[in-house]
Coordinates of C-alpha atoms in Angstrom, one line a residue:
X619 CA -1.4 -9.7 16.6
X620 CA -2.7 -12.3 14.2
X621 CA -2.6 -11.0 10.6
X622 CA -3.9 -12.7 7.5
X623 CA -2.7 -11.5 4.2
X624 CA -4.0 -12.5 0.8
X625 CA -1.1 -12.5 -1.6
X626 CA -0.2 -12.9 -5.2
X627 CA 3.3 -12.8 -6.5
X628 CA 5.9 -10.0 -6.6
X629 CA 3.8 -7.2 -5.1
X630 CA 2.4 -9.4 -2.4
X631 CA 5.8 -10.8 -1.5
X632 CA 7.5 -7.5 -1.3
X633 CA 4.7 -6.1 0.8
X634 CA 5.1 -9.0 3.2
X635 CA 8.7 -8.2 3.6
X636 CA 7.8 -4.7 4.7
X637 CA 5.0 -6.1 7.0
X638 CA 7.4 -8.3 8.8
X639 CA 9.7 -5.3 9.5
X640 CA 6.7 -3.2 10.6
X641 CA 5.3 -5.9 12.9
X642 CA 8.1 -8.3 13.7
X643 CA 6.2 -10.0 16.6
X644 CA 3.0 -10.5 14.6
X645 CA 1.7 -14.0 13.8
X646 CA 1.3 -13.7 10.0
X647 CA -0.6 -16.2 7.8
X648 CA -0.4 -15.8 4.1
X649 CA -3.1 -17.2 1.8
X650 CA -1.4 -17.5 -1.5
X651 CA -2.9 -17.5 -5.0
X652 CA -2.6 -20.8 -6.9
X653 CA -4.5 -19.7 -10.0
X654 CA -1.2 -18.9 -11.7
X655 CA -0.1 -22.5 -11.2
X656 CA 0.9 -24.4 -14.4
X657 CA 2.2 -27.8 -15.4
X658 CA 5.4 -27.6 -17.4
X659 CA 7.9 -30.3 -18.4
X660 CA 5.8 -32.7 -16.3
X661 CA 6.3 -30.6 -13.2
X662 CA 3.8 -28.6 -11.0
X663 CA 4.9 -25.0 -10.9
X664 CA 3.4 -22.6 -8.3
X665 CA 4.8 -19.2 -9.2
X666 CA 3.1 -17.1 -6.5
X667 CA 3.7 -19.5 -3.6
X668 CA 7.4 -19.7 -4.6
X669 CA 7.8 -16.0 -5.0
X670 CA 6.6 -15.4 -1.5
X671 CA 8.7 -18.3 -0.2
X672 CA 11.9 -17.2 -2.0
X673 CA 11.4 -13.5 -1.2
X674 CA 10.9 -14.0 2.5
X675 CA 13.5 -16.8 2.7
X676 CA 16.3 -14.7 1.1
X677 CA 16.5 -16.7 -2.2
X678 CA 14.7 -14.4 -4.6
X679 CA 16.3 -12.7 -7.7
X680 CA 15.8 -9.1 -6.4
X681 CA 16.1 -7.5 -9.9
X682 CA 13.5 -9.7 -11.6
X683 CA 11.4 -10.2 -8.5
X684 CA 10.8 -13.8 -9.4
X685 CA 12.9 -17.0 -9.6
X686 CA 16.1 -17.8 -7.7
X687 CA 19.1 -15.5 -7.2
X688 CA 22.3 -16.4 -9.1
X689 CA 20.3 -18.5 -11.4
X690 CA 21.5 -20.4 -14.4
X691 CA 19.4 -21.8 -17.3
X692 CA 21.3 -24.8 -18.6
X693 CA 18.4 -27.3 -18.3
X694 CA 16.1 -24.9 -20.2
X695 CA 18.8 -24.6 -22.9
X696 CA 19.1 -28.4 -23.2
X697 CA 15.3 -28.8 -23.4
X698 CA 15.2 -26.3 -26.2
X699 CA 17.9 -28.2 -28.0
X700 CA 15.7 -31.2 -27.9
X701 CA 12.8 -29.0 -29.3
X702 CA 10.9 -29.3 -26.0
X703 CA 9.1 -26.2 -25.0
X704 CA 7.7 -23.9 -24.0
X705 CA 10.7 -21.7 -24.3
X706 CA 8.9 -18.5 -23.2
X707 CA 8.7 -19.6 -19.5
X708 CA 11.9 -19.2 -17.7
X709 CA 12.5 -22.0 -15.3
X710 CA 16.1 -21.9 -13.9
X711 CA 18.2 -24.7 -12.8
X712 CA 17.9 -24.0 -9.1
X713 CA 14.1 -23.4 -9.5
X714 CA 13.7 -26.8 -11.1
X715 CA 14.7 -28.5 -7.9
X716 CA 11.7 -26.9 -6.1
X717 CA 9.3 -28.1 -8.7
X718 CA 10.8 -31.6 -8.8
X719 CA 10.4 -32.0 -5.0
X720 CA 6.8 -30.6 -5.2
X721 CA 5.8 -32.8 -8.0
X722 CA 7.3 -35.9 -6.4
X723 CA 5.4 -35.2 -3.1
X724 CA 2.1 -34.5 -4.9
X725 CA 2.6 -37.8 -6.8
X726 CA 3.1 -39.6 -3.5
X727 CA -0.3 -38.3 -2.3
X728 CA 0.6 -35.3 -0.2
X729 CA -1.8 -32.3 -0.7
X730 CA -0.4 -29.0 -1.9
X731 CA -0.7 -27.4 1.6
X732 CA 1.5 -30.1 3.1
X733 CA 4.0 -29.9 0.3
X734 CA 4.2 -26.1 0.7
X735 CA 4.8 -26.5 4.5
X736 CA 7.6 -29.0 3.7
X737 CA 9.2 -26.6 1.2
X738 CA 9.0 -23.7 3.7
X739 CA 10.8 -25.8 6.3
X740 CA 13.9 -25.1 4.2
X741 CA 13.3 -21.5 3.4
X742 CA 11.9 -20.4 6.8
X743 CA 9.9 -17.4 5.5
X744 CA 8.8 -16.4 8.9
X745 CA 5.1 -16.6 8.0
X746 CA 2.7 -19.5 7.7
X747 CA 2.2 -19.9 3.9
X748 CA -1.0 -21.6 2.8
X749 CA -2.2 -22.2 -0.7
X750 CA -5.7 -20.9 -1.2
X751 CA -6.8 -24.5 -2.1
X752 CA -5.4 -27.9 -2.4
X753 CA -7.6 -28.4 -5.5
X754 CA -6.4 -27.6 -9.0
X755 CA -7.4 -24.1 -10.1
X756 CA -5.9 -22.4 -13.2
X757 CA -6.7 -18.9 -14.4
X758 CA -7.5 -18.8 -18.1
X759 CA -7.9 -15.7 -20.3
X760 CA -10.2 -15.4 -23.3
X761 CA -8.6 -13.5 -26.1
X762 CA -9.4 -12.7 -29.8
X763 CA -6.5 -13.7 -32.1
X764 CA -6.8 -13.5 -35.9
X765 CA -10.5 -13.1 -35.7
X766 CA -10.9 -16.2 -33.5
X767 CA -11.6 -16.3 -29.7
X768 CA -9.7 -18.8 -27.7
X769 CA -8.7 -19.4 -24.1
X770 CA -5.1 -19.4 -23.0
X771 CA -3.5 -20.1 -19.6
X772 CA -2.9 -16.9 -17.7
X773 CA 0.9 -17.5 -17.8
X774 CA 0.8 -17.6 -21.6
X775 CA -1.2 -14.4 -21.7
X776 CA 1.0 -12.6 -19.2
X777 CA 4.5 -14.0 -20.0
X778 CA 4.4 -15.0 -23.7
X779 CA 1.9 -12.6 -25.0
X780 CA 2.8 -9.8 -22.6
X781 CA -0.9 -8.9 -22.5
X782 CA -0.5 -7.5 -26.0
X783 CA -4.1 -8.1 -26.8
X784 CA -7.2 -7.2 -24.8
X785 CA -8.5 -9.8 -22.4
X786 CA -12.1 -10.5 -23.1
X787 CA -12.8 -12.6 -20.0
X788 CA -10.9 -14.0 -17.0
X789 CA -11.9 -17.4 -15.8
X790 CA -10.4 -19.1 -12.7
X791 CA -11.1 -22.7 -14.0
X792 CA -11.9 -25.0 -11.2
X793 CA -12.3 -22.3 -8.6
X794 CA -16.1 -22.9 -8.2
X795 CA -15.5 -26.5 -7.3
X796 CA -12.5 -25.9 -5.1
X797 CA -12.4 -25.9 -1.3
X798 CA -10.2 -23.7 0.9
X799 CA -7.0 -25.5 1.9
X800 CA -6.8 -26.8 5.5
X801 CA -6.1 -23.9 7.9
X802 CA -7.4 -21.1 5.6
X803 CA -10.8 -20.6 7.1
X804 CA -9.5 -21.1 10.6
X805 CA -6.8 -18.5 10.1
X806 CA -9.3 -16.0 8.9
X807 CA -11.7 -16.7 11.8
X808 CA -8.9 -16.3 14.3
X809 CA -7.4 -13.2 12.8
X810 CA -7.2 -9.7 14.3
X811 CA -6.8 -7.9 10.9
X812 CA -6.9 -9.0 7.3
X813 CA -4.8 -7.2 4.7
X814 CA -5.1 -7.0 0.9
X815 CA -1.6 -6.0 -0.3
X816 CA -1.1 -4.2 -3.7
X817 CA -1.5 -7.4 -5.6
X818 CA -3.5 -7.8 -8.8
X819 CA -7.2 -7.4 -7.8
X820 CA -8.4 -9.8 -10.5
X821 CA -6.0 -12.6 -11.0
X822 CA -4.3 -12.7 -7.6
X823 CA -6.6 -11.6 -4.8
X824 CA -9.7 -12.0 -7.0
X825 CA -8.8 -15.6 -7.7
X826 CA -8.4 -16.3 -4.0
X827 CA -11.8 -14.8 -3.3
X828 CA -13.3 -16.9 -6.0
X829 CA -12.8 -20.1 -3.9
X830 CA -16.1 -20.7 -2.2
X831 CA -16.1 -19.9 1.4
X832 CA -13.1 -17.5 1.5
X833 CA -14.9 -14.3 0.6
X834 CA -17.7 -15.2 3.0
X835 CA -15.3 -16.0 5.8
X836 CA -13.5 -12.6 5.4
X837 CA -16.8 -10.7 5.3
X838 CA -18.0 -12.5 8.5
X839 CA -14.7 -12.4 10.4
X840 CA -15.7 -9.3 12.3
X841 CA -12.2 -7.8 12.1
X842 CA -10.8 -4.8 10.1
X843 CA -10.1 -5.6 6.4
X844 CA -7.7 -3.1 4.9
X845 CA -6.4 -3.0 1.3
X846 CA -3.6 -1.0 -0.5
X847 CA -4.2 0.2 -4.0
X848 CA -2.2 -1.5 -6.8
X849 CA -3.2 1.5 -9.0
X850 CA -1.2 4.7 -8.7
X851 CA -2.1 7.6 -10.9
X852 CA -4.5 5.6 -12.9
X853 CA -1.9 3.0 -13.9
X854 CA -0.7 -0.3 -12.3
X855 CA 2.4 0.0 -10.2
X856 CA 3.8 -3.2 -11.8
X857 CA 2.5 -5.5 -14.5
X858 CA -0.5 -5.1 -16.6
X859 CA -3.4 -5.1 -14.2
X860 CA -5.3 -2.6 -16.3
X861 CA -5.7 -5.3 -19.0
X862 CA -7.5 -7.7 -16.7
X863 CA -9.4 -5.0 -14.9
X864 CA -10.8 -3.9 -18.3
X865 CA -11.9 -7.5 -18.9
X866 CA -14.2 -7.4 -15.9
X867 CA -15.4 -3.8 -16.6
X868 CA -13.4 -2.0 -13.8
X869 CA -11.5 1.2 -14.5
X870 CA -7.8 1.4 -13.7
X871 CA -8.2 3.8 -10.8
X872 CA -7.6 3.5 -7.1
X873 CA -11.3 4.3 -6.3
X874 CA -12.7 1.9 -8.9
X875 CA -10.7 -1.0 -7.4
X876 CA -11.9 -0.2 -3.9
X877 CA -15.5 -0.1 -5.1
X878 CA -14.9 -3.4 -7.0
X879 CA -14.0 -5.1 -3.7
X880 CA -16.9 -3.2 -2.0
X881 CA -17.8 -2.1 1.5
X882 CA -19.1 -5.6 2.2
X883 CA -15.6 -6.8 2.1
X884 CA -13.3 -3.8 2.7
X885 CA -13.3 -1.5 5.8
X886 CA -10.2 0.5 4.8
X887 CA -8.4 1.5 1.6
X888 CA -5.1 3.2 1.2
X889 CA -4.4 5.2 -2.0
X890 CA -1.2 6.9 -3.1
X891 CA -0.8 10.6 -2.4
X892 CA -1.2 11.3 -6.1
X893 CA -4.7 9.8 -5.9
X894 CA -5.7 11.8 -2.8
X895 CA -8.7 13.1 -4.8
X896 CA -10.1 9.5 -4.8
X897 CA -10.5 9.5 -1.0
X898 CA -13.9 11.2 -0.8
X899 CA -15.3 8.8 -3.5
X900 CA -14.1 5.8 -1.6
X901 CA -15.4 7.0 1.8
X902 CA -18.7 7.8 0.3
X903 CA -19.0 4.1 -0.4
X904 CA -18.6 3.3 3.2
X905 CA -14.9 2.5 3.1
X906 CA -12.5 4.5 5.3
X907 CA -9.6 5.8 3.1
X908 CA -6.3 7.6 3.5
X909 CA -3.7 8.9 1.0
X910 CA -0.1 7.9 1.7
X911 CA 3.0 7.1 -0.3
X912 CA 2.4 3.7 -1.9
X913 CA 5.6 3.0 -3.9
X914 CA 7.6 0.0 -2.5
X915 CA 10.9 1.6 -3.3
X916 CA 12.7 -0.3 -0.5
X917 CA 11.9 -2.3 2.6
X918 CA 11.7 0.8 4.8
X919 CA 9.2 2.5 2.5
X920 CA 7.2 -0.8 2.4
X921 CA 7.3 -1.1 6.1
X922 CA 5.9 2.4 6.4
X923 CA 3.0 1.4 4.1
X924 CA 2.3 -1.7 6.3
X925 CA 2.3 0.5 9.5
X926 CA -0.2 2.8 7.9
X927 CA -2.4 -0.2 6.9
X928 CA -2.3 -1.5 10.5
X929 CA -3.0 2.0 11.8
X930 CA -6.0 2.4 9.6
X931 CA -7.2 -1.0 10.8
X932 CA -7.0 0.3 14.4
X933 CA -9.1 3.3 13.3
X934 CA -11.7 1.1 11.9
X935 CA -11.7 -1.1 15.0
X936 CA -12.2 1.9 17.2

């Protein structure tokens, strides 16, 4: 079975770990969000790609869900002592090595897709990890601060500001001019099933879909497309997805997110058991829906979610 998964950061990475247990013999290609990418200290940082790579490769900090296990922050402290920021973004000493290697390879002319493949040669995540694009795309958020509207990088909004102010608009800068990375469209066309894990529908999966050609390829692939709701009981399972959903006029409900994707893209949608009442609304929109437990409390629970997603895909196919 050839499975394509669109993935953001922590939620996508943890879902993938469960998927690998649920379908150990599957050929899995992960299309990773690069809209969260940021340049810091002269280095190219790809948080979502690295979170998938570290999580599946056994190097993630399990408690935080991002960064390296057994991390130290001496370099960050030294930079702060020199007055060099930003101090709000936590790059650890082990993590710095990944960004240094990536930046050197990019500087030598290698595209991000080739660099990601080279980094994965060390971590052996057990999936093919592709950036959505080799082109530079950065998600920015429009906010009102002290009566003035300004745009900030998504990382500043999410990490520094903790989404403490309402997002007025979400703009994946550069996405409209970007092209899918090598292998992305081919993987979609050759897939047997496409999954949207419980990642942020706006700034993770939404940013991937903003790259011209990707949404169209998924819609035209002719295979089941099944998503899992990141909203449980009208609230995000993790993070502050409600803030960015509000910015695009979508309610923070399992049904609203399904309708946002639409029946032209989704064939199946899993909601949590507490949102079972949303199933009729989703199905009335032409998207087959089921209510199952959707909390990724451990790998076994996540594997059960993945099996349900694949089972729903088979229902759709039949």
